[in-house]
Short mmCIF file of N, CA and C in Angstrom, two decimals:
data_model
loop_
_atom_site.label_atom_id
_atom_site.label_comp_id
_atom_site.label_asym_id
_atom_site.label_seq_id
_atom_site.Cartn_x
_atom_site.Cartn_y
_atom_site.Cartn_z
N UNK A 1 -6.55 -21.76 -5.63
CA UNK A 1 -7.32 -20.58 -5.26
C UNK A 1 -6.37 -19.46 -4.84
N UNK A 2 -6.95 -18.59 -5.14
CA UNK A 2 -5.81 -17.01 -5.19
C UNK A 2 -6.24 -16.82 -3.93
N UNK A 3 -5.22 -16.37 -2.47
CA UNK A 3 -5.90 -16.12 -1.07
C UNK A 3 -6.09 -14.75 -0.95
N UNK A 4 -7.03 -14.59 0.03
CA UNK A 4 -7.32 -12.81 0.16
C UNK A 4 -6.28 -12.38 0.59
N UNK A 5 -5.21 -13.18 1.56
CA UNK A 5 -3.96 -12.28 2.10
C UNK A 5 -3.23 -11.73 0.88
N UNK A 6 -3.06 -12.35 -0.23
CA UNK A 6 -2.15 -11.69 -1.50
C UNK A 6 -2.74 -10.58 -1.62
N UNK A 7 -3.93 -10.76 -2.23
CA UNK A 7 -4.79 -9.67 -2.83
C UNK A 7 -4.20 -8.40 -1.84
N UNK A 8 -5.07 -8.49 -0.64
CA UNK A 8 -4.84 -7.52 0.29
C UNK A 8 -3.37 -7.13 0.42
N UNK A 9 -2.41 -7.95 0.22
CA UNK A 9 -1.14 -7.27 0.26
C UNK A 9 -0.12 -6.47 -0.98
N UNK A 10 -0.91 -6.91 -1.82
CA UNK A 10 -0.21 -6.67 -3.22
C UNK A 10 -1.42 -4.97 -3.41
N UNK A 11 -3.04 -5.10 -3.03
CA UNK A 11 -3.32 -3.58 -2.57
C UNK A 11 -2.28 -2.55 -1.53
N UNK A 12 -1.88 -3.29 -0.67
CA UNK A 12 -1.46 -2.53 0.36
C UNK A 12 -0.21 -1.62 -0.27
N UNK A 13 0.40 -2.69 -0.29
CA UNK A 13 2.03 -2.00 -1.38
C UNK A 13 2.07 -1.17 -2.32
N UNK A 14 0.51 -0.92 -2.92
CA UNK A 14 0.58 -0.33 -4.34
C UNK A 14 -0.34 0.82 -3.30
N UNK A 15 -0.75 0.99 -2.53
CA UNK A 15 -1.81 2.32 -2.07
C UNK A 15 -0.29 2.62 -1.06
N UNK A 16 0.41 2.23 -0.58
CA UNK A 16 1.50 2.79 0.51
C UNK A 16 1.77 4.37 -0.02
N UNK A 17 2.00 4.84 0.61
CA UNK A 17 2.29 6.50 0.42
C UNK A 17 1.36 7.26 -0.60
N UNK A 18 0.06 7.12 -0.84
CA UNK A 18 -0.85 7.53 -1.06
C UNK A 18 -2.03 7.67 -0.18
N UNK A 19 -3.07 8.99 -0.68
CA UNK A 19 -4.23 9.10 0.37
C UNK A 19 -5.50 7.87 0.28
N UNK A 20 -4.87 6.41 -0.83
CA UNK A 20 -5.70 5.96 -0.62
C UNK A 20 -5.96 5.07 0.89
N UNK A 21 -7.29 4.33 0.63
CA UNK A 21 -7.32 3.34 1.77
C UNK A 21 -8.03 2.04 1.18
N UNK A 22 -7.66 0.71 1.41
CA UNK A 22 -8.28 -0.34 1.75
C UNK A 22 -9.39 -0.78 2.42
N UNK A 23 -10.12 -0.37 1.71
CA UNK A 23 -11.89 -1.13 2.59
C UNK A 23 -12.04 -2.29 2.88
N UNK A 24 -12.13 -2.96 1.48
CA UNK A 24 -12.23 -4.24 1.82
C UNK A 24 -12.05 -5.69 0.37
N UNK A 25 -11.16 -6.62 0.74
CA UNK A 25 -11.29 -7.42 -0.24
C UNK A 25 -11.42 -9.03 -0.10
N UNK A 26 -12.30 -9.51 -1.20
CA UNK A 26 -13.16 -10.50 -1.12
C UNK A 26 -12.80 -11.34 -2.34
N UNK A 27 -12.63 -12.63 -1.89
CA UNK A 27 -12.01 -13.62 -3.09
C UNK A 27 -12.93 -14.98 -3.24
N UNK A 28 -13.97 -14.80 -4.55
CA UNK A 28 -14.67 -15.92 -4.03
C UNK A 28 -14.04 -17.60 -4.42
N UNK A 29 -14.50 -18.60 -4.50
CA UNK A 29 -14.04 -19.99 -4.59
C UNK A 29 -13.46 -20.30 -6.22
N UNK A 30 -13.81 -18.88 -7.06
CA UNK A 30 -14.14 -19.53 -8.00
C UNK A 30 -12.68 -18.05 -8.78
N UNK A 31 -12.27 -17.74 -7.72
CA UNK A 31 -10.91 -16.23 -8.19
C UNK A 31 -12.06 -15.12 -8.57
N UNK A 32 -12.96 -15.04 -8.38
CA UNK A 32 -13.96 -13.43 -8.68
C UNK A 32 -13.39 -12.67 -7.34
N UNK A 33 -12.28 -11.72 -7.87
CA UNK A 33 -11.40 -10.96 -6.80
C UNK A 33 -12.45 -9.31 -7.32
N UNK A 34 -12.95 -9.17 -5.69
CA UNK A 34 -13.41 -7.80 -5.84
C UNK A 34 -12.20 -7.26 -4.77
N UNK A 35 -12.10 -5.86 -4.90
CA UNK A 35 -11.11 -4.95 -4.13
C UNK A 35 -12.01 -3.30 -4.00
N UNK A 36 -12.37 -3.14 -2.49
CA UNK A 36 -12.92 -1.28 -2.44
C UNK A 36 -12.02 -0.72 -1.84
N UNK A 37 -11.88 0.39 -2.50
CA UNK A 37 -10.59 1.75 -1.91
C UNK A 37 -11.64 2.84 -1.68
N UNK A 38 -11.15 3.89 -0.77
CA UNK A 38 -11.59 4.91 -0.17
C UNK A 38 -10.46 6.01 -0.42
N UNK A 39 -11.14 7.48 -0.46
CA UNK A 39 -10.12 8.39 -0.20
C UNK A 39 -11.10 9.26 0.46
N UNK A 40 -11.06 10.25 1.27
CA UNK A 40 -11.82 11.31 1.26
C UNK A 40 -11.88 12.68 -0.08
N UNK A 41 -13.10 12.61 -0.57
CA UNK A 41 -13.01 13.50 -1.66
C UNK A 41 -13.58 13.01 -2.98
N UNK A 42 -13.23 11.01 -2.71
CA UNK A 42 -13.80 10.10 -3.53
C UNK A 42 -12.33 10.08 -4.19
N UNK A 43 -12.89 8.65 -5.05
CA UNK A 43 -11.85 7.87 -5.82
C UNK A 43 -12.08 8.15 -7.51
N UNK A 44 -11.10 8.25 -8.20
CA UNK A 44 -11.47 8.34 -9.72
C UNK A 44 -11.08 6.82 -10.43
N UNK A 45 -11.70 6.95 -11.32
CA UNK A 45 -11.62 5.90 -12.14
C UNK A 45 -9.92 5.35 -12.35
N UNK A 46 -9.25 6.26 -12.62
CA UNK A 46 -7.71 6.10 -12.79
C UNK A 46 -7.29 5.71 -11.56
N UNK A 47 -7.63 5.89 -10.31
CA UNK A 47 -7.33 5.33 -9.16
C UNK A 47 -7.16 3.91 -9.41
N UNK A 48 -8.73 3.01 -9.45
CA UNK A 48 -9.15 2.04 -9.46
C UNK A 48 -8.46 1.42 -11.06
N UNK A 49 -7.99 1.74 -12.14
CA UNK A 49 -7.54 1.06 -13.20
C UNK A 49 -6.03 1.01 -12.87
N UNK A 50 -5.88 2.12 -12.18
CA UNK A 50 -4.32 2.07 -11.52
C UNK A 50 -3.64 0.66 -10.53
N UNK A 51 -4.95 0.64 -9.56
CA UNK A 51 -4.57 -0.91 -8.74
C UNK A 51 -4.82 -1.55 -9.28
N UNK A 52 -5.66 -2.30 -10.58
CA UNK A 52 -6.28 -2.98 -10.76
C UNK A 52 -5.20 -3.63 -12.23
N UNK A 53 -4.62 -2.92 -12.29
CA UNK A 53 -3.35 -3.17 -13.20
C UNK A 53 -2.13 -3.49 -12.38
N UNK A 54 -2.07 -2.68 -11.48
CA UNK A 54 -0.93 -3.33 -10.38
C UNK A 54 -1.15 -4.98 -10.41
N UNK A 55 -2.34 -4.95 -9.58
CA UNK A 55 -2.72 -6.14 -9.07
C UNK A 55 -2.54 -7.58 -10.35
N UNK A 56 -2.94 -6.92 -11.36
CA UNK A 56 -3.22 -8.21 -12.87
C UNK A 56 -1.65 -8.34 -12.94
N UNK A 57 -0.53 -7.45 -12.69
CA UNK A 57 0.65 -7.72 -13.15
C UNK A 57 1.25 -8.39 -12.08
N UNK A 58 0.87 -8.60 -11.30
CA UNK A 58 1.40 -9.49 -9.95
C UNK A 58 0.83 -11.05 -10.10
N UNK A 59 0.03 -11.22 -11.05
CA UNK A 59 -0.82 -12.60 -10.67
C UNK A 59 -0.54 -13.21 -12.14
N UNK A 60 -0.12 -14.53 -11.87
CA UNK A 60 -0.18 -15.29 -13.37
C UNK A 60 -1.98 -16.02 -13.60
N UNK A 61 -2.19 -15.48 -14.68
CA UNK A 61 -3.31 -16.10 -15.24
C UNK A 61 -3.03 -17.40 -15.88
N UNK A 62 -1.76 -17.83 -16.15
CA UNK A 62 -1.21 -19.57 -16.57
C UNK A 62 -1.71 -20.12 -15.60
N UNK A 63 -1.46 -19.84 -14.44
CA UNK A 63 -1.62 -20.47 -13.18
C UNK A 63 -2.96 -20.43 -12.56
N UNK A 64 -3.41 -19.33 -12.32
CA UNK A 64 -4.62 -19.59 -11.95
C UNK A 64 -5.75 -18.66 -12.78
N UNK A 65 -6.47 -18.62 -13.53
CA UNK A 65 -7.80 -17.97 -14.06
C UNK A 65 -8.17 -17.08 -12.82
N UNK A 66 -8.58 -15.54 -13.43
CA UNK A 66 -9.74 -14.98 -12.25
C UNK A 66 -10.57 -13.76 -13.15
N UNK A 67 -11.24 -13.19 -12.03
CA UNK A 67 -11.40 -12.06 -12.69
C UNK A 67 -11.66 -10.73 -11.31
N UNK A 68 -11.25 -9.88 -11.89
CA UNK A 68 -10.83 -8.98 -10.71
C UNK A 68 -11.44 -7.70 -10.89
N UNK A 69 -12.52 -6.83 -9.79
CA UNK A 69 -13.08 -5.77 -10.13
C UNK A 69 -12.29 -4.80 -9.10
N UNK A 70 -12.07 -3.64 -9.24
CA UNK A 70 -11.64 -2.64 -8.37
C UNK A 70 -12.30 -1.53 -8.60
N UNK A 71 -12.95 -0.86 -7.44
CA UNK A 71 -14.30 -0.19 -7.17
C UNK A 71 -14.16 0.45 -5.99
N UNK A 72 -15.03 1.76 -5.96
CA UNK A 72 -14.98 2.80 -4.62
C UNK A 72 -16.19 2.38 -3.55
N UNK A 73 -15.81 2.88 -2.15
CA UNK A 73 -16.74 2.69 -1.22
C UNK A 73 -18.29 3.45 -1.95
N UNK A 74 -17.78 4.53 -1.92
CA UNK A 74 -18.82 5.42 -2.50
C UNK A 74 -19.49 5.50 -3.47
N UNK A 75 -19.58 4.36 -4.35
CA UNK A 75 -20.08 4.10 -5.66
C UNK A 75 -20.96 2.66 -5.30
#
């Protein structure tokens, strides 16, 4: 099982010196990795394909299967 501390840290590193923020992320039993970012002003789509590619290039799918959504508070 993929732990939320990765997730959450491999977000953290990739939002560092940006206006984004970390809401909140949730890893269920089965690797269904959701991730919400915030900005004031709102988030664009390229935001969210931006971490969400970070994040897929950090994780071996040999190793463990998942599937991973990255999504705004505000949506």
């Amino acid at each position: 099982m993929i732990l939320k501390q990765t997730i959450e840290a491999l977000a953290q590193e990739h939002l560092q010196g940006t206006d984004l923020s970390l809401v909140e992320v949730s890893v269920s039993e089965d690797n269904d990795i959701e991730v919400i970012i915030t900005r004031e002003g709102g988030v664009s789509i390229d935001d969210c394909a931006a971490l969400s590619r970070f994040i897929e290039s950090r994780l071996d799918r040999d190793k463990e299967d998942f599937s991973l959504m990255v999504g705004s508070a505000g949506i």
